[in-house]
């Protein structure tokens, strides 16, 4: 199956409709050869965009796999993130407390480490991992513009930003980088509905960019319920799955999040290629409005007003 790319923003790059997340890659216990095979199988299924972060310590692991097939890099869109500095993070020096650092110097240092780990000379989309309360947007935007001019980063975005944090950086960045921020990677699932109410999704539409969604399966709690609320949602998903003659509940979850008008791009966190196929099956599922709101009602515990 050829890779089918879709624009992430009006002036942004094209990415795959689902994104392969490598947050837990070091827990997968795959050899570089096995990891290369997995990435290649994802590519055959149409998933060419991969998600990393400095704090995941995933880049060097993935870079070893890429080194086995240098031609694969040009077929991928690499997303990575910077800005989180946990205590004792060796690559960036031992820190006394966990903290954020979005300074220009931290960006350059983190980017250089990411490029080295991945074995590449550019990043397709670099995200600010979390909002830094001490963020100097002028300094950050200026550094971003410089890195783009140098060809080290092609596009920028953010992760876990609220609407005001997004807008203040967007306004500054667009003065020198017309494409601005091309995405906001946020948590969203039937268990985490906050973006439906806080304006984050509508803001993406206003800025002609599409959000990336992490933890769509609610950390696995939708598939293995651990509370009354989890079970309620699980049961609603089963009803909808039966109506579509679908065995896997996760297919319905991905169909549910993809129904949003902001056309989000879900991240997958699995290392199992069969589960990747199960997620992709959501592209063939179109929920009715009643089915979508049935799942919403199960999550909130009450009907719409």
Tab-separated table of C-alpha atoms in Angstrom:
chain	number	residue	atom	x	y	z
A	1	UNK	CA	0.000	0.000	0.000
A	2	UNK	CA	1.585	3.321	-1.037
A	3	UNK	CA	1.987	6.027	1.544
A	4	UNK	CA	-0.948	8.433	1.419
A	5	UNK	CA	0.065	11.829	2.748
A	6	UNK	CA	-2.202	14.625	3.911
A	7	UNK	CA	-1.435	18.297	4.710
A	8	UNK	CA	-1.070	19.019	8.409
A	9	UNK	CA	-1.529	22.761	7.914
A	10	UNK	CA	-2.302	25.284	5.201
A	11	UNK	CA	1.394	26.121	4.862
A	12	UNK	CA	2.716	22.974	6.490
A	13	UNK	CA	4.149	19.659	5.343
A	14	UNK	CA	2.290	16.528	4.366
A	15	UNK	CA	2.190	13.722	6.909
A	16	UNK	CA	0.547	10.325	7.216
A	17	UNK	CA	-3.013	10.088	8.546
A	18	UNK	CA	-1.804	8.085	11.538
A	19	UNK	CA	1.511	8.653	13.286
A	20	UNK	CA	3.776	5.963	14.690
A	21	UNK	CA	4.719	6.889	18.247
A	22	UNK	CA	8.023	5.692	19.681
A	23	UNK	CA	7.561	6.857	23.265
A	24	UNK	CA	8.104	3.348	24.682
A	25	UNK	CA	10.503	2.046	22.051
A	26	UNK	CA	13.128	1.157	24.648
A	27	UNK	CA	10.587	-1.115	26.340
A	28	UNK	CA	9.859	-2.988	23.114
A	29	UNK	CA	13.113	-4.949	23.329
A	30	UNK	CA	13.562	-4.910	19.574
A	31	UNK	CA	16.935	-5.185	17.888
A	32	UNK	CA	17.804	-2.479	15.338
A	33	UNK	CA	16.952	-4.987	12.604
A	34	UNK	CA	13.549	-5.721	14.164
A	35	UNK	CA	12.851	-2.020	14.631
A	36	UNK	CA	13.759	-1.340	11.011
A	37	UNK	CA	11.388	-4.104	9.933
A	38	UNK	CA	8.585	-2.583	12.024
A	39	UNK	CA	9.160	0.913	10.595
A	40	UNK	CA	9.232	-0.536	7.082
A	41	UNK	CA	6.005	-2.471	7.671
A	42	UNK	CA	4.349	0.703	8.954
A	43	UNK	CA	5.528	2.497	5.835
A	44	UNK	CA	4.007	-0.213	3.662
A	45	UNK	CA	0.710	0.408	5.464
A	46	UNK	CA	0.909	4.127	4.755
A	47	UNK	CA	2.370	5.356	8.059
A	48	UNK	CA	5.412	7.441	7.236
A	49	UNK	CA	5.343	9.944	10.106
A	50	UNK	CA	7.159	8.984	13.314
A	51	UNK	CA	6.994	10.714	16.688
A	52	UNK	CA	9.900	11.047	19.114
A	53	UNK	CA	11.074	13.334	21.911
A	54	UNK	CA	14.382	14.056	23.549
A	55	UNK	CA	12.959	13.021	26.905
A	56	UNK	CA	11.787	9.643	25.547
A	57	UNK	CA	15.415	8.657	24.882
A	58	UNK	CA	14.027	7.094	21.721
A	59	UNK	CA	16.025	8.927	19.080
A	60	UNK	CA	19.320	7.054	19.316
A	61	UNK	CA	17.462	3.739	19.398
A	62	UNK	CA	15.543	4.632	16.249
A	63	UNK	CA	18.674	6.099	14.687
A	64	UNK	CA	20.428	2.734	14.918
A	65	UNK	CA	17.599	1.198	12.907
A	66	UNK	CA	17.675	3.990	10.323
A	67	UNK	CA	21.414	3.530	9.885
A	68	UNK	CA	20.744	0.031	8.539
A	69	UNK	CA	18.775	1.506	5.624
A	70	UNK	CA	19.862	5.110	4.939
A	71	UNK	CA	17.371	5.401	2.089
A	72	UNK	CA	14.467	5.092	4.508
A	73	UNK	CA	15.035	8.559	6.003
A	74	UNK	CA	13.800	10.379	2.889
A	75	UNK	CA	10.526	8.440	3.042
A	76	UNK	CA	9.779	9.455	6.627
A	77	UNK	CA	8.581	12.612	8.328
A	78	UNK	CA	10.333	12.778	11.685
A	79	UNK	CA	8.615	14.629	14.517
A	80	UNK	CA	10.501	15.203	17.740
A	81	UNK	CA	10.185	17.431	20.792
A	82	UNK	CA	12.319	19.426	23.181
A	83	UNK	CA	11.923	21.413	26.370
A	84	UNK	CA	11.499	18.870	29.180
A	85	UNK	CA	14.523	18.419	31.436
A	86	UNK	CA	13.956	15.685	34.019
A	87	UNK	CA	16.195	15.416	37.041
A	88	UNK	CA	19.405	13.596	36.180
A	89	UNK	CA	18.881	13.600	32.423
A	90	UNK	CA	22.402	12.620	31.434
A	91	UNK	CA	22.593	14.036	27.936
A	92	UNK	CA	21.766	17.524	29.128
A	93	UNK	CA	23.495	17.373	32.489
A	94	UNK	CA	22.182	16.377	35.906
A	95	UNK	CA	19.457	18.726	37.138
A	96	UNK	CA	18.331	19.367	40.699
A	97	UNK	CA	14.610	19.276	39.830
A	98	UNK	CA	12.466	18.376	36.878
A	99	UNK	CA	11.875	21.520	34.861
A	100	UNK	CA	11.165	23.016	31.449
A	101	UNK	CA	13.617	25.007	29.349
A	102	UNK	CA	12.503	26.591	26.088
A	103	UNK	CA	15.417	29.019	25.859
A	104	UNK	CA	17.228	29.423	22.580
A	105	UNK	CA	20.328	27.745	23.983
A	106	UNK	CA	18.318	24.760	25.225
A	107	UNK	CA	16.605	24.433	21.855
A	108	UNK	CA	19.916	24.391	19.981
A	109	UNK	CA	21.488	21.942	22.426
A	110	UNK	CA	18.518	19.590	22.335
A	111	UNK	CA	18.194	19.768	18.561
A	112	UNK	CA	21.854	18.955	18.023
A	113	UNK	CA	21.481	15.905	20.276
A	114	UNK	CA	18.337	14.836	18.412
A	115	UNK	CA	20.018	15.149	15.029
A	116	UNK	CA	22.992	13.157	16.249
A	117	UNK	CA	20.855	10.444	17.812
A	118	UNK	CA	18.645	10.048	14.768
A	119	UNK	CA	21.570	10.220	12.372
A	120	UNK	CA	19.936	12.885	10.233
A	121	UNK	CA	20.708	16.477	9.331
A	122	UNK	CA	17.161	17.818	9.622
A	123	UNK	CA	13.923	17.386	11.561
A	124	UNK	CA	10.645	17.629	9.683
A	125	UNK	CA	8.576	18.994	12.586
A	126	UNK	CA	10.033	20.097	15.922
A	127	UNK	CA	7.605	20.596	18.801
A	128	UNK	CA	7.928	22.457	22.087
A	129	UNK	CA	7.017	19.518	24.314
A	130	UNK	CA	5.225	21.409	27.085
A	131	UNK	CA	4.553	25.067	27.843
A	132	UNK	CA	7.424	26.629	29.750
A	133	UNK	CA	6.127	29.206	32.225
A	134	UNK	CA	9.390	31.138	31.756
A	135	UNK	CA	9.212	30.987	27.958
A	136	UNK	CA	10.581	34.074	26.193
A	137	UNK	CA	8.563	33.891	22.981
A	138	UNK	CA	10.725	36.447	21.174
A	139	UNK	CA	13.919	34.537	21.882
A	140	UNK	CA	12.311	31.191	21.079
A	141	UNK	CA	10.731	32.378	17.830
A	142	UNK	CA	13.982	34.017	16.719
A	143	UNK	CA	15.917	30.808	17.378
A	144	UNK	CA	13.298	28.808	15.494
A	145	UNK	CA	13.586	31.134	12.510
A	146	UNK	CA	17.369	30.767	12.511
A	147	UNK	CA	17.206	26.970	12.645
A	148	UNK	CA	14.738	26.915	9.791
A	149	UNK	CA	16.963	29.179	7.700
A	150	UNK	CA	19.874	26.823	8.416
A	151	UNK	CA	17.790	23.881	7.180
A	152	UNK	CA	17.977	21.998	10.476
A	153	UNK	CA	14.222	22.173	11.103
A	154	UNK	CA	11.591	22.461	8.407
A	155	UNK	CA	8.489	23.171	10.501
A	156	UNK	CA	7.556	23.874	14.106
A	157	UNK	CA	4.673	23.077	16.400
A	158	UNK	CA	3.823	22.683	20.064
A	159	UNK	CA	2.519	20.006	22.393
A	160	UNK	CA	0.130	20.309	25.336
A	161	UNK	CA	-0.282	24.087	24.879
A	162	UNK	CA	-3.488	25.855	25.844
A	163	UNK	CA	-5.060	28.360	23.476
A	164	UNK	CA	-3.357	31.451	24.898
A	165	UNK	CA	0.072	29.825	25.015
A	166	UNK	CA	-0.356	28.740	21.404
A	167	UNK	CA	-1.436	32.168	20.202
A	168	UNK	CA	1.347	34.153	21.844
A	169	UNK	CA	4.022	31.978	20.233
A	170	UNK	CA	2.139	31.789	16.951
A	171	UNK	CA	1.978	35.558	16.656
A	172	UNK	CA	5.694	35.950	17.289
A	173	UNK	CA	6.808	33.067	15.066
A	174	UNK	CA	4.790	34.164	12.050
A	175	UNK	CA	6.733	37.411	11.865
A	176	UNK	CA	9.693	35.475	10.454
A	177	UNK	CA	8.286	32.023	9.663
A	178	UNK	CA	5.060	32.464	7.655
A	179	UNK	CA	3.973	28.850	8.175
A	180	UNK	CA	3.915	29.468	11.927
A	181	UNK	CA	3.000	26.590	14.200
A	182	UNK	CA	1.682	23.678	12.156
A	183	UNK	CA	0.207	21.551	14.972
A	184	UNK	CA	-0.579	21.215	18.658
A	185	UNK	CA	-0.058	17.665	19.913
A	186	UNK	CA	-2.589	17.132	22.686
A	187	UNK	CA	-4.140	14.388	24.773
A	188	UNK	CA	-7.614	13.381	23.641
A	189	UNK	CA	-9.706	10.254	24.057
A	190	UNK	CA	-13.156	9.203	25.279
A	191	UNK	CA	-11.530	9.382	28.726
A	192	UNK	CA	-10.060	12.859	28.260
A	193	UNK	CA	-12.601	15.273	26.776
A	194	UNK	CA	-11.094	18.577	27.911
A	195	UNK	CA	-10.159	19.742	24.377
A	196	UNK	CA	-13.849	19.614	23.437
A	197	UNK	CA	-14.531	22.380	25.952
A	198	UNK	CA	-11.386	24.521	26.183
A	199	UNK	CA	-11.240	25.792	22.596
A	200	UNK	CA	-8.077	23.903	21.627
A	201	UNK	CA	-9.698	22.061	18.735
A	202	UNK	CA	-11.448	25.144	17.378
A	203	UNK	CA	-8.190	27.065	17.592
A	204	UNK	CA	-6.561	24.526	15.299
A	205	UNK	CA	-9.334	25.117	12.784
A	206	UNK	CA	-8.902	28.888	13.054
A	207	UNK	CA	-5.178	28.480	12.387
A	208	UNK	CA	-5.694	26.015	9.514
A	209	UNK	CA	-3.662	23.343	11.278
A	210	UNK	CA	-4.509	19.878	12.505
A	211	UNK	CA	-3.851	18.556	16.003
A	212	UNK	CA	-1.943	15.375	16.719
A	213	UNK	CA	-3.645	13.277	19.392
A	214	UNK	CA	-1.824	11.224	22.003
A	215	UNK	CA	-3.205	8.565	24.356
A	216	UNK	CA	-6.327	7.981	22.261
A	217	UNK	CA	-6.862	4.661	24.046
A	218	UNK	CA	-6.647	6.287	27.468
A	219	UNK	CA	-3.518	4.431	28.462
A	220	UNK	CA	-5.252	1.124	27.737
A	221	UNK	CA	-8.042	1.766	30.244
A	222	UNK	CA	-10.682	1.671	27.523
A	223	UNK	CA	-9.687	-1.867	26.579
A	224	UNK	CA	-9.124	-3.113	30.144
A	225	UNK	CA	-11.549	-1.099	32.323
A	226	UNK	CA	-10.284	-0.225	35.793
A	227	UNK	CA	-13.218	1.845	37.061
A	228	UNK	CA	-16.964	2.235	36.688
A	229	UNK	CA	-16.472	5.062	34.190
A	230	UNK	CA	-14.001	3.028	32.167
A	231	UNK	CA	-16.477	0.145	32.067
A	232	UNK	CA	-19.301	2.451	30.989
A	233	UNK	CA	-17.266	3.704	28.036
A	234	UNK	CA	-16.068	0.188	27.257
A	235	UNK	CA	-19.669	-1.023	27.081
A	236	UNK	CA	-20.698	1.830	24.779
A	237	UNK	CA	-17.755	1.100	22.501
A	238	UNK	CA	-18.804	-2.557	22.366
A	239	UNK	CA	-22.343	-1.623	21.334
A	240	UNK	CA	-21.047	0.596	18.525
A	241	UNK	CA	-18.489	-2.009	17.488
A	242	UNK	CA	-21.227	-4.625	17.207
A	243	UNK	CA	-23.310	-2.248	15.098
A	244	UNK	CA	-20.399	-2.003	12.665
A	245	UNK	CA	-19.535	-5.705	12.914
A	246	UNK	CA	-16.085	-4.779	14.225
A	247	UNK	CA	-14.310	-7.014	16.708
A	248	UNK	CA	-11.664	-4.601	18.026
A	249	UNK	CA	-12.824	-1.762	20.261
A	250	UNK	CA	-9.729	0.278	19.436
A	251	UNK	CA	-10.912	0.547	15.835
A	252	UNK	CA	-14.035	2.296	17.113
A	253	UNK	CA	-12.000	4.550	19.410
A	254	UNK	CA	-9.879	5.756	16.499
A	255	UNK	CA	-12.994	6.229	14.358
A	256	UNK	CA	-14.478	8.284	17.208
A	257	UNK	CA	-11.517	10.655	17.564
A	258	UNK	CA	-11.095	10.962	13.778
A	259	UNK	CA	-14.708	12.121	13.457
A	260	UNK	CA	-13.793	15.547	14.849
A	261	UNK	CA	-14.102	18.369	12.291
A	262	UNK	CA	-10.520	19.501	12.961
A	263	UNK	CA	-9.350	16.305	11.180
A	264	UNK	CA	-6.920	15.171	13.888
A	265	UNK	CA	-3.949	12.875	13.390
A	266	UNK	CA	-3.889	10.062	15.984
A	267	UNK	CA	-0.634	8.735	17.402
A	268	UNK	CA	-0.253	4.988	17.771
A	269	UNK	CA	1.883	3.658	20.592
A	270	UNK	CA	2.063	0.003	19.668
A	271	UNK	CA	4.968	-2.108	18.429
A	272	UNK	CA	2.588	-4.786	17.147
A	273	UNK	CA	1.971	-4.473	13.421
A	274	UNK	CA	-1.373	-6.282	13.730
A	275	UNK	CA	-2.589	-3.633	16.172
A	276	UNK	CA	-1.436	-0.995	13.705
A	277	UNK	CA	-3.687	-2.631	11.112
A	278	UNK	CA	-6.534	-2.667	13.627
A	279	UNK	CA	-6.145	1.079	14.118
A	280	UNK	CA	-6.025	1.744	10.385
A	281	UNK	CA	-9.330	-0.091	9.980
A	282	UNK	CA	-10.917	3.021	11.519
A	283	UNK	CA	-10.512	4.764	8.170
A	284	UNK	CA	-13.318	2.575	6.836
A	285	UNK	CA	-15.668	3.300	9.744
A	286	UNK	CA	-17.988	6.298	9.730
A	287	UNK	CA	-19.880	6.700	12.968
A	288	UNK	CA	-23.345	8.196	13.011
A	289	UNK	CA	-23.825	11.245	15.183
A	290	UNK	CA	-25.919	9.169	17.549
A	291	UNK	CA	-23.105	6.624	17.899
A	292	UNK	CA	-20.550	9.369	18.501
A	293	UNK	CA	-22.692	10.983	21.199
A	294	UNK	CA	-23.462	7.608	22.769
A	295	UNK	CA	-19.755	7.262	23.526
A	296	UNK	CA	-19.579	10.880	24.709
A	297	UNK	CA	-22.542	10.278	27.027
A	298	UNK	CA	-20.910	7.165	28.443
A	299	UNK	CA	-17.822	9.230	29.213
A	300	UNK	CA	-19.561	12.201	30.809
A	301	UNK	CA	-22.211	10.154	32.591
A	302	UNK	CA	-25.034	12.370	31.394
A	303	UNK	CA	-26.887	13.125	28.152
A	304	UNK	CA	-26.359	16.294	26.172
A	305	UNK	CA	-28.299	19.273	27.598
